[in-house]
Amino acid sequence: MTIEVKNLVKKFGSFAALDGVDLKVNDGELLALLGPSGSGKTTLLRIIAGLDWPDAGEVSFNGEDALAQGARERHVGFVFQHYALFRHMSVFENVAFGLRVQPRAVRKDEATIRARVKELLDLVQLDWLADRYPSQLSGGQRQRIALARALAIEPRILLLDEPFGALDAKVRKELRKWLRSLHHEIHVTSIFVTHDQEEALEVANRVVVMDKGRIEQIGSPDDVYETPATAFVHGFIGESIELPVQVEGGVIRLGDRPLNLAADGLAPGASKLFVRRHDMLVGPPGSGALEGAVQHVRNFGPVQRAEVALSGGETIEIDAPRDRELRAGDTIGLNPRRYRIFAGA
Amino acid sequence: MTMQIADSVSLSASDAEARAKARAHAAAARNNLRTEPRAVRITIITLAVLFLTVFVVLPLVVVFAQAFSRGILAYFAALADPEALSAIRLTLLVAAISVGLNLVFGLVAAWAIAKFEFPGKTFLITLIDLPFSVSPVISGLVFVLLFGAQGYFGGWLRDHDIQILFAVPGIALATTFVTFPFVARALIPLMQEQGTQEEEAAISLGASGLQTFFRVTLPNIKWGVLYGVLLCNARAMGEFGAVSVVSGHIRGETNTMPLLVEILYNEYQFVAAFAIASLLAMLALITLIAKTILERHLDEGHDVNDN
């Protein structure tokens, strides 16, 4: 099932939750919607599910207008952030719900329903919890039951809203791997929303980065990390050093100091220089584009993280390998191995 | 030198004593978290028990004592009186009508308030409480103004030969008005707390509106509904002021139990008056017990999906 979203707009009062979003999701893909809170990612997911309606724009499944159908007809599996399990039903009945509410003409008989629920509980490895109630389960178990319940209706699309948001770090990591292998197994077109970049980069085939109701970049996890399309993406994904620079006549200046960096094809004016922390190479004083004094050093496993006060007054944090120990008070030269410059203040 | 030693010994002894005392005190405080002196505690508890005895238990005992003062036969004879039977029947009928109506109104109002956003919502919540803040007599008078012979609809009703005032419809209307907030009040906070996620989940799983209501919403609020119905019923059967204004006190026809109690009492028929009153008192006791049980159920199963 492919999903196509065209020029979607959704406003809550004067706040534009979605401000002209275009997106194409391929069949069988596992797509991540990544962005800070308020970026519109959950709104987009809810509109695709039919739980919210856009003010303008189109949504189609396999070329068919989805907005003409209600949530009930769309056949979309939705996993809620807080699970939304039916609290008065056992785990078994929760998973069976979608099968029991089918119109009489297509409803399966009791034995088939039981077999199907059993199969789903096996799939999420929780068959031993069938008779429990949601309040008796741990967060990770509830999440997997919610997923089994959504899969029971054999959805054409699976949508997950912050699927691991409410879980602790260890369970998150396990469930992440599990979700990826599950998707590999069942191969249903899936979209999940997250504000956790690590989650998006690790699980998804493609990542959609959103901010303020707009899509900033769509690409593979490698793309969005290695070649961020906008200043926002560079700042949001991975840890970046961000410096305000001026581009003038082919020269890049930080304050009044010209930096020895290529400025080919850059528009003149105020810009931003982005460097990953580990891409800032340390050399002897006077050897690099930047210069500064080390303020603090802390060790993080294989790297040392140093706070450096640049000669222009800015303070940055860099990650340097530990082969050459830095000490507070050292004066060092810095050279960005890789960097990107985006126009705009 | 020896003095000093003795001093330090006695000092350390009293020190240890004080410390032990403090420790015992702290342990006691930890045990029951009550730090007030015993005398204060006993005084407060005694006051509360005394107050309850004089104002709650004693009247209850008096009601039953008076009802049975001429023996059990007189008691049942008083209840078997045609007027008494008619009052009991009318009270049950009116309670059934107003509880039924308020169940529907309350569900609809609570649903609208808890699950949707719309302008004027705060105003609606305030409006629901109106019957609680208005004197029941005034609630009754409103209906007299509307449906009385000189009222807005009085002429039209007379022309069409419809009797509302001084008849069952008027009594049912006044009772319904007075008891309106109970079901809605019980459900609004409950439904607001539960939110709309389970309903959304049900619909995305293919359930229709009715299936969602009967399989998801209703089971989640059933204890709240029962709680509201229970309180609504107790008030409907016991309502005096509003009913008194619209009833007309026609003996054997438009007297409810509370009205009949007053009439019999004024006629010095104490056994009969208290026999009927004892029924109302028993209703109150049953309501209290049921309320306690329901509250226990209501406390269970909150916040299952928030964690």
XYZ file of C-alpha atoms in Angstrom:
652
model
C 0.000 0.000 0.000
C 1.414 3.383 -0.976
C 0.370 6.548 0.804
C 0.423 9.931 -0.851
C -0.078 13.188 0.983
C -0.408 16.429 -0.974
C -0.203 19.972 0.351
C -1.752 19.101 3.689
C -2.755 22.026 5.918
C -4.178 21.767 9.420
C -4.707 24.668 11.793
C -5.641 24.636 15.467
C -6.900 28.160 15.985
C -4.111 30.368 14.655
C -1.457 27.663 15.122
C -0.556 25.840 11.923
C 0.125 22.256 12.933
C 0.678 21.314 9.295
C 1.697 23.977 6.832
C 1.711 22.420 3.380
C 3.071 18.892 3.713
C 3.826 16.659 0.717
C 4.887 13.083 1.288
C 4.967 9.802 -0.582
C 5.317 6.545 1.319
C 6.319 3.472 -0.653
C 4.750 0.053 -0.338
C 6.197 -2.015 2.505
C 8.318 0.823 3.805
C 9.102 1.553 7.457
C 9.109 5.330 7.655
C 9.951 7.540 10.633
C 8.448 10.974 11.206
C 11.058 12.754 13.272
C 10.790 16.194 14.832
C 10.554 18.161 18.043
C 7.239 18.359 19.873
C 4.844 20.695 18.087
C 6.368 19.953 14.693
C 3.121 18.428 13.426
C 4.244 14.811 13.143
C 1.473 13.348 15.309
C -1.131 15.499 13.549
C 0.048 14.128 10.199
C -0.207 10.575 11.524
C -3.704 11.153 12.912
C -4.890 12.622 9.614
C -3.579 9.593 7.728
C -5.441 7.375 10.227
C -8.665 9.382 9.857
C -8.715 10.491 13.495
C -8.268 14.130 12.446
C -9.279 16.006 9.341
C -7.127 18.470 7.391
C -8.249 21.994 6.512
C -6.847 21.526 3.021
C -4.900 18.985 0.985
C -5.215 15.390 -0.138
C -4.484 11.973 1.292
C -4.637 8.915 -0.920
C -3.967 5.222 -0.395
C -2.876 3.406 -3.582
C -4.154 6.399 -5.531
C -7.585 6.196 -3.891
C -8.922 9.216 -1.996
C -8.653 8.329 1.690
C -10.328 11.494 2.972
C -13.609 10.214 1.533
C -13.491 7.452 4.162
C -13.792 7.594 7.930
C -11.273 6.028 10.263
C -13.468 2.961 10.444
C -13.319 2.231 6.708
C -9.646 3.002 6.186
C -8.414 -0.246 7.662
C -5.454 1.359 9.334
C -3.811 -0.111 12.416
C -3.060 2.625 14.926
C -0.877 2.190 17.989
C -1.375 4.999 20.476
C 1.368 6.581 22.522
C -0.341 5.635 25.769
C -1.540 2.327 24.276
C -5.282 3.078 24.758
C -5.933 -0.555 25.668
C -9.529 -1.264 26.691
C -9.134 -1.305 30.448
C -12.144 -3.469 31.204
C -11.199 -6.225 28.746
C -8.651 -8.992 29.119
C -5.605 -9.010 26.881
C -7.282 -11.689 24.771
C -10.456 -9.624 24.298
C -8.404 -6.520 23.532
C -6.705 -8.294 20.646
C -9.965 -9.924 19.541
C -11.876 -6.609 19.520
C -11.219 -5.724 15.893
C -12.400 -9.172 14.805
C -15.537 -9.148 16.971
C -16.856 -5.786 15.735
C -16.741 -6.756 12.080
C -20.056 -6.686 10.228
C -21.922 -9.967 10.653
C -21.507 -10.859 6.982
C -17.699 -11.020 7.151
C -17.222 -11.835 10.827
C -15.247 -15.006 11.484
C -16.604 -17.740 13.735
C -15.452 -17.985 17.328
C -12.906 -20.741 16.677
C -11.229 -18.769 13.884
C -11.115 -15.639 16.043
C -9.545 -17.600 18.894
C -6.930 -19.112 16.613
C -6.100 -15.725 15.120
C -5.726 -14.039 18.519
C -3.529 -16.901 19.702
C -1.365 -16.471 16.615
C -0.999 -12.723 17.231
C -0.173 -13.184 20.898
C 2.483 -15.675 19.828
C 3.821 -13.150 17.355
C 4.324 -10.566 20.103
C 5.521 -13.374 22.422
C 2.910 -12.700 25.093
C 0.499 -15.637 24.751
C 0.921 -16.361 28.462
C -0.738 -13.042 29.333
C -4.025 -13.719 27.519
C -6.205 -13.677 30.642
C -4.614 -10.676 32.324
C -6.009 -7.155 32.310
C -4.101 -4.135 30.969
C -3.550 -2.745 34.472
C -1.585 -5.894 35.334
C 0.941 -5.480 32.513
C 4.223 -3.614 32.310
C 4.630 -0.746 29.858
C 6.536 -2.831 27.330
C 3.929 -5.602 27.491
C 1.085 -3.115 26.989
C 2.867 -1.702 23.973
C 3.196 -5.121 22.385
C -0.470 -5.956 23.115
C -1.483 -2.652 21.525
C 0.516 -3.671 18.468
C -1.058 -7.134 18.348
C -4.507 -5.539 18.618
C -3.747 -3.211 15.705
C -2.434 -6.107 13.610
C -5.536 -8.229 14.269
C -7.548 -6.427 11.598
C -4.821 -7.134 9.023
C -4.338 -3.416 8.455
C -3.276 -2.056 5.099
C -1.099 0.453 6.928
C 0.371 0.425 10.418
C 0.735 3.755 12.214
C 2.572 4.097 15.504
C 2.508 7.276 17.588
C 5.662 7.566 19.724
C 5.589 3.780 20.155
C 8.378 3.706 22.705
C 7.903 7.151 24.197
C 6.601 6.038 27.573
C 9.097 3.235 28.166
C 12.398 3.161 29.990
C 15.662 3.202 28.052
C 16.451 -0.514 28.191
C 12.989 -1.697 27.132
C 13.018 0.911 24.368
C 16.173 -0.518 22.858
C 14.826 -4.069 22.919
C 11.485 -3.080 21.419
C 13.213 -1.064 18.700
C 15.073 -4.116 17.433
C 11.962 -6.196 17.839
C 9.832 -3.752 15.813
C 12.373 -3.761 12.992
C 12.443 -7.532 12.797
C 8.654 -7.681 13.074
C 8.336 -5.289 10.148
C 10.766 -7.454 8.225
C 8.468 -10.395 8.913
C 5.060 -8.909 8.080
C 6.119 -6.173 5.678
C 3.139 -3.892 6.073
C 3.631 -0.234 5.122
C 4.388 1.427 8.436
C 4.894 4.954 9.722
C 6.046 5.753 13.207
C 6.361 9.082 14.951
C 9.267 9.852 17.233
C 11.184 12.759 18.664
C 14.164 10.506 19.334
C 16.688 10.728 16.481
C 18.485 7.582 17.525
C 15.213 5.671 17.303
C 14.434 7.071 13.858
C 17.917 6.443 12.472
C 18.123 2.920 13.854
C 14.687 1.578 12.966
C 13.472 3.294 9.808
C 14.225 2.716 6.109
C 13.580 6.384 5.479
C 13.356 9.354 7.796
C 11.148 12.413 7.388
C 12.410 15.334 9.456
C 9.703 17.855 10.368
C 9.711 21.246 12.019
C 6.932 23.795 12.540
C 4.433 21.946 10.359
C 6.780 21.563 7.405
C 8.957 18.789 6.094
C 12.620 19.774 6.295
C 14.149 16.707 4.697
C 13.230 13.242 3.500
C 15.976 10.699 3.121
C 17.676 7.550 4.317
C 19.083 7.605 7.852
C 22.540 8.109 6.325
C 21.323 10.992 4.157
C 19.792 13.000 6.951
C 22.814 12.463 9.154
C 25.600 12.931 6.622
C 24.078 15.509 4.299
C 21.506 17.514 6.217
C 19.457 19.648 3.838
C 18.755 22.527 6.187
C 20.218 24.250 9.215
C 17.385 22.816 11.310
C 18.146 19.225 10.317
C 21.848 19.684 11.003
C 21.108 21.139 14.424
C 18.449 18.573 15.300
C 20.178 15.369 14.229
C 23.523 14.505 15.725
C 25.396 16.855 17.997
C 26.588 19.888 16.119
C 28.712 22.948 16.707
C 26.840 25.956 15.402
C 28.654 29.232 14.680
C 27.269 32.459 13.166
C 29.440 33.517 10.201
C 29.458 36.153 7.470
C 30.022 35.287 3.806
C 31.573 38.197 1.903
C 33.322 38.132 -1.465
C 34.243 34.464 -1.284
C 35.538 34.728 2.267
C 33.908 33.313 5.368
C 34.349 35.368 8.520
C 33.663 34.525 12.119
C 33.369 37.910 13.772
C 36.214 39.846 12.126
C 38.434 36.814 11.700
C 38.513 35.295 8.192
C 38.269 31.497 8.231
C 40.360 29.523 5.830
C 37.362 27.613 4.448
C 36.066 27.252 0.903
C 33.103 29.526 0.217
C 32.298 28.354 -3.312
C 28.726 28.859 -4.361
C 27.630 30.459 -1.096
C 25.311 33.436 -1.123
C 26.789 36.477 0.595
C 25.330 37.529 3.932
C 24.775 36.196 7.435
C 25.079 32.409 7.536
C 25.568 29.526 9.904
C 28.520 27.181 10.031
C 27.749 23.638 11.228
C 30.386 21.114 12.230
C 29.861 17.778 13.960
C 31.689 17.667 17.266
C 33.901 14.810 16.179
C 34.696 16.487 12.836
C 36.611 19.303 14.546
C 40.277 18.258 14.354
C 42.693 19.452 16.995
C 46.168 20.752 15.968
C 48.916 22.963 17.326
C 48.106 26.677 17.756
C 48.060 28.612 14.500
C 47.555 25.491 12.395
C 43.766 25.629 11.929
C 40.917 27.773 10.730
C 39.908 28.442 14.347
C 41.815 28.917 17.516
C 40.850 28.664 21.160
C 41.709 27.858 24.743
C 40.597 24.621 26.402
C 38.366 25.292 29.411
C 37.299 21.854 30.691
C 37.936 18.311 29.611
C 35.774 15.302 30.441
C 36.312 11.782 29.252
C 33.528 9.793 27.602
C 34.805 6.316 26.876
C 36.765 6.523 23.611
C 36.580 10.334 23.313
C 37.436 13.349 25.389
C 34.909 16.143 25.332
C 36.521 19.564 25.611
C 34.905 22.924 26.117
C 36.903 25.415 24.055
C 36.667 29.217 24.233
C 37.326 30.510 20.709
C 39.431 33.609 20.221
C 36.318 35.412 18.955
C 34.534 34.799 22.280
C 32.224 31.861 21.421
C 32.410 28.668 23.450
C 32.050 25.312 21.688
C 32.228 21.655 22.692
C 34.328 19.239 20.663
C 34.861 15.487 20.807
C 38.511 14.575 20.255
C 40.140 11.144 20.207
C 42.122 10.376 23.335
C 45.442 9.738 21.610
C 46.518 13.272 22.456
C 45.412 14.326 25.940
C 43.982 17.846 26.163
C 44.335 19.838 29.350
C 42.514 22.898 30.628
C 44.520 25.986 29.687
C 45.961 24.518 26.449
C 45.788 26.770 23.412
C 44.871 24.736 20.340
C 44.160 25.154 16.670
C 40.908 23.702 15.270
C 40.199 22.592 11.743
C 36.799 21.331 10.629
C 37.309 18.133 8.674
C 33.792 18.355 7.277
C 31.385 21.219 7.608
C 28.280 22.755 6.086
C 27.221 26.349 5.757
C 23.575 27.386 5.539
C 22.473 30.900 4.620
C 20.405 32.844 7.117
C 20.993 34.131 10.606
C 37.837 15.246 89.468
C 35.326 12.806 90.929
C 32.650 15.460 90.735
C 33.422 15.942 87.144
C 33.138 12.260 86.422
C 29.868 12.006 88.314
C 28.647 15.005 86.434
C 29.521 13.623 83.098
C 28.003 10.266 84.054
C 24.739 11.786 85.171
C 24.755 14.015 82.131
C 25.260 11.148 79.753
C 22.622 9.145 81.622
C 19.985 11.843 81.275
C 21.211 12.358 77.728
C 20.612 8.738 76.898
C 17.240 8.893 78.582
C 16.219 11.930 76.549
C 17.467 10.322 73.407
C 15.514 7.133 74.115
C 12.421 9.186 74.798
C 12.848 11.134 71.585
C 13.367 7.919 69.711
C 10.227 6.377 71.189
C 8.327 9.535 70.331
C 9.584 9.483 66.762
C 8.662 5.817 66.451
C 5.168 6.544 67.744
C 4.854 9.406 65.300
C 6.035 7.153 62.502
C 3.577 4.491 63.510
C 0.423 6.521 63.353
C 1.544 9.905 62.017
C -0.505 11.560 64.731
C 1.453 13.935 66.834
C -1.426 15.522 68.747
C -1.600 14.715 72.434
C -3.913 11.895 73.409
C -6.358 14.231 75.171
C -6.874 16.324 72.041
C -7.472 13.221 69.976
C -10.040 11.827 72.404
C -11.845 15.167 72.606
C -12.101 15.522 68.849
C -13.307 11.965 68.330
C -15.848 12.273 71.155
C -17.198 15.501 69.699
C -17.595 13.934 66.270
C -19.328 10.836 67.650
C -21.618 12.907 69.861
C -22.582 15.165 66.981
C -23.302 12.210 64.713
C -25.349 10.506 67.422
C -27.514 13.523 68.159
C -28.038 14.655 64.594
C -28.016 11.419 62.605
C -28.415 8.261 64.649
C -30.954 9.575 67.152
C -33.439 10.861 64.527
C -33.183 7.541 62.702
C -33.897 5.636 65.901
C -36.803 7.974 66.704
C -38.328 7.446 63.269
C -38.363 3.683 63.691
C -39.395 3.857 67.368
C -42.381 6.041 66.520
C -43.323 3.905 63.538
C -43.459 0.790 65.702
C -44.858 2.495 68.845
C -48.232 0.774 68.437
C -46.723 -2.534 67.424
C -45.885 -4.150 64.134
C -49.517 -4.699 63.113
C -50.313 -0.995 63.321
C -47.196 -0.315 61.302
C -48.225 -2.584 58.447
C -51.818 -1.413 58.631
C -50.594 2.152 58.171
C -48.575 1.115 55.145
C -51.483 -0.859 53.681
C -53.763 2.168 53.807
C -54.954 3.040 50.264
C -53.581 6.572 50.587
C -50.203 5.271 51.648
C -50.134 2.700 48.842
C -51.062 5.346 46.313
C -48.286 7.630 47.603
C -45.751 4.786 47.383
C -46.871 3.949 43.841
C -46.705 7.595 42.763
C -43.259 8.068 44.310
C -41.910 4.984 42.536
C -43.439 6.078 39.231
C -42.086 9.622 39.474
C -38.653 8.360 40.494
C -38.606 5.926 37.577
C -39.537 8.658 35.104
C -37.089 11.258 36.367
C -34.213 8.788 36.806
C -34.839 7.478 33.288
C -34.902 10.954 31.770
C -31.896 12.142 33.743
C -29.948 9.040 32.805
C -30.337 9.946 29.140
C -29.821 13.702 29.644
C -26.889 13.141 31.954
C -25.151 10.736 29.568
C -25.643 13.078 26.626
C -24.499 16.151 28.547
C -21.478 14.404 30.045
C -20.555 12.975 26.659
C -20.743 16.391 25.006
C -18.739 18.085 27.733
C -16.079 15.428 28.177
C -15.425 14.408 24.589
C -15.917 17.553 22.528
C -14.646 21.110 22.495
C -17.237 23.742 21.690
C -17.920 27.384 22.547
C -20.088 27.870 25.619
C -18.871 24.671 27.268
C -18.052 26.348 30.588
C -21.469 27.975 30.561
C -23.116 24.605 30.020
C -21.221 23.101 32.961
C -22.434 25.956 35.150
C -25.973 25.535 33.860
C -26.004 21.861 34.811
C -25.426 22.864 38.429
C -28.313 25.338 38.427
C -30.865 22.989 40.042
C -28.458 22.507 42.954
C -28.096 26.202 43.588
C -31.769 27.154 43.276
C -34.194 26.520 46.127
C -36.485 23.589 45.195
C -39.532 25.729 45.968
C -38.483 28.134 43.239
C -37.915 25.216 40.855
C -41.527 24.218 41.543
C -42.783 27.762 41.083
C -41.122 27.953 37.672
C -43.381 25.135 36.521
C -46.420 26.832 38.006
C -45.475 29.961 36.059
C -45.097 27.954 32.874
C -48.017 25.548 33.087
C -50.388 27.108 35.652
C -53.846 28.438 34.687
C -52.381 31.954 34.413
C -49.002 30.688 33.121
C -47.483 31.010 29.644
C -48.803 27.709 28.368
C -51.800 27.543 30.711
C -54.419 28.605 28.163
C -53.136 26.366 25.417
C -52.959 23.390 27.795
C -56.531 24.004 28.993
C -57.789 24.251 25.414
C -56.190 20.941 24.591
C -57.308 19.380 27.851
C -53.804 18.505 28.994
C -53.244 18.402 32.728
C -49.657 19.045 33.826
C -49.888 20.923 37.089
C -51.463 19.077 40.037
C -50.946 15.809 38.160
C -48.231 13.221 37.522
C -46.546 15.099 34.605
C -45.974 18.195 36.744
C -44.580 16.191 39.647
C -42.321 14.219 37.289
C -41.111 17.425 35.578
C -40.323 19.198 38.842
C -38.514 16.131 40.200
C -36.568 15.689 36.978
C -35.475 19.310 37.084
C -34.344 19.136 40.691
C -32.413 15.879 40.207
C -30.912 16.724 36.834
C -27.280 17.302 37.946
C -26.696 13.936 39.627
C -25.923 11.686 36.653
C -24.104 14.374 34.673
C -22.049 15.360 37.720
C -21.016 11.783 38.368
C -19.975 11.217 34.763
C -18.248 14.421 33.637
C -15.044 14.092 35.700
C -14.886 10.358 35.027
C -15.247 10.743 31.267
C -12.873 13.689 31.171
C -10.245 11.653 32.955
C -10.682 8.731 30.586
C -10.348 10.910 27.503
C -11.167 9.770 23.974
C -8.262 7.459 23.196
C -10.085 4.198 23.795
C -12.938 5.356 21.577
C -10.474 6.344 18.867
C -8.812 2.952 19.158
C -12.187 1.210 18.848
C -13.139 3.186 15.735
C -9.785 2.620 14.064
C -10.311 -1.095 14.736
C -13.521 -0.898 12.734
C -16.178 -0.491 15.427
C -19.296 1.527 14.623
C -20.467 4.377 16.829
C -22.959 2.172 18.654
C -20.468 -0.675 19.073
C -17.960 1.814 20.469
C -20.514 3.142 22.923
C -21.777 -0.204 24.164
C -18.476 -2.109 24.133
C -16.004 0.571 25.202
C -17.546 3.742 26.611
C -20.373 2.281 28.664
C -18.342 -0.457 30.392
C -15.786 2.180 31.355
C -18.362 4.446 32.979
C -20.852 1.873 34.265
C -19.986 2.363 37.942
C -20.214 6.112 37.503
C -23.615 5.717 35.854
C -24.865 3.528 38.708
C -23.514 6.005 41.240
C -25.324 8.895 39.558
C -28.543 6.894 39.222
C -28.423 5.918 42.879
C -28.075 9.483 44.152
C -30.576 10.729 41.595
C -33.092 8.128 42.746
C -32.605 8.920 46.432
C -33.212 12.593 45.823
C -36.146 11.952 43.467
C -37.966 9.845 46.067
C -37.217 12.255 48.859
C -37.906 15.551 47.075
C -40.356 17.712 48.994
C -40.163 21.429 48.113
C -40.553 21.442 44.354
C -43.108 18.632 44.398
C -45.098 20.321 47.132
C -45.558 23.405 44.965
C -46.762 21.548 41.843
C -48.596 18.611 43.387
C -51.815 20.195 44.633
C -51.906 17.652 47.510
C -54.863 15.703 46.148
C -55.231 12.806 48.568
C -54.787 9.408 47.050
C -53.785 10.995 43.751
C -50.956 13.504 43.774
C -49.357 12.938 47.147
C -45.862 11.488 47.104
C -44.406 9.839 50.186
C -42.720 12.938 51.624
C -45.915 14.975 51.094
C -48.024 12.301 52.746
C -45.688 12.203 55.739
C -46.284 15.910 56.302
C -50.060 15.642 55.908
C -50.359 12.679 58.273
C -48.125 14.364 60.804
C -50.208 17.532 60.731
C -53.273 15.361 61.367
C -51.603 13.804 64.431
C -51.470 10.359 62.812
C -47.983 9.783 64.124
C -47.744 6.041 63.552
C -48.799 6.371 59.909
C -46.538 9.361 59.347
C -43.511 7.642 60.804
C -44.304 4.354 59.067
C -44.000 6.099 55.702
C -40.995 8.044 56.983
C -39.352 4.765 57.980
C -39.567 3.618 54.357
C -37.772 6.772 53.257
C -35.204 6.270 56.002
C -34.606 2.710 54.840
C -34.154 3.989 51.310
C -31.512 6.359 52.658
C -29.702 3.542 54.449
C -29.735 1.288 51.403
C -28.500 4.201 49.289
C -25.627 4.776 51.689
C -24.536 1.161 51.621
C -24.811 0.936 47.841
C -22.907 4.210 47.530
C -20.039 2.877 49.598
C -19.823 -0.253 47.456
C -19.961 1.752 44.238
C -17.287 4.159 45.387
C -14.954 1.241 45.917
C -15.555 0.114 42.325
C -15.059 3.650 41.041
C -11.644 3.862 42.668
C -10.498 0.747 40.851
C -9.176 0.759 37.342
C -8.229 4.402 37.056
C -5.314 5.449 34.868
C -4.732 2.124 33.243
C -3.368 3.710 30.101
C -1.332 6.456 31.726
C 2.012 5.300 32.859
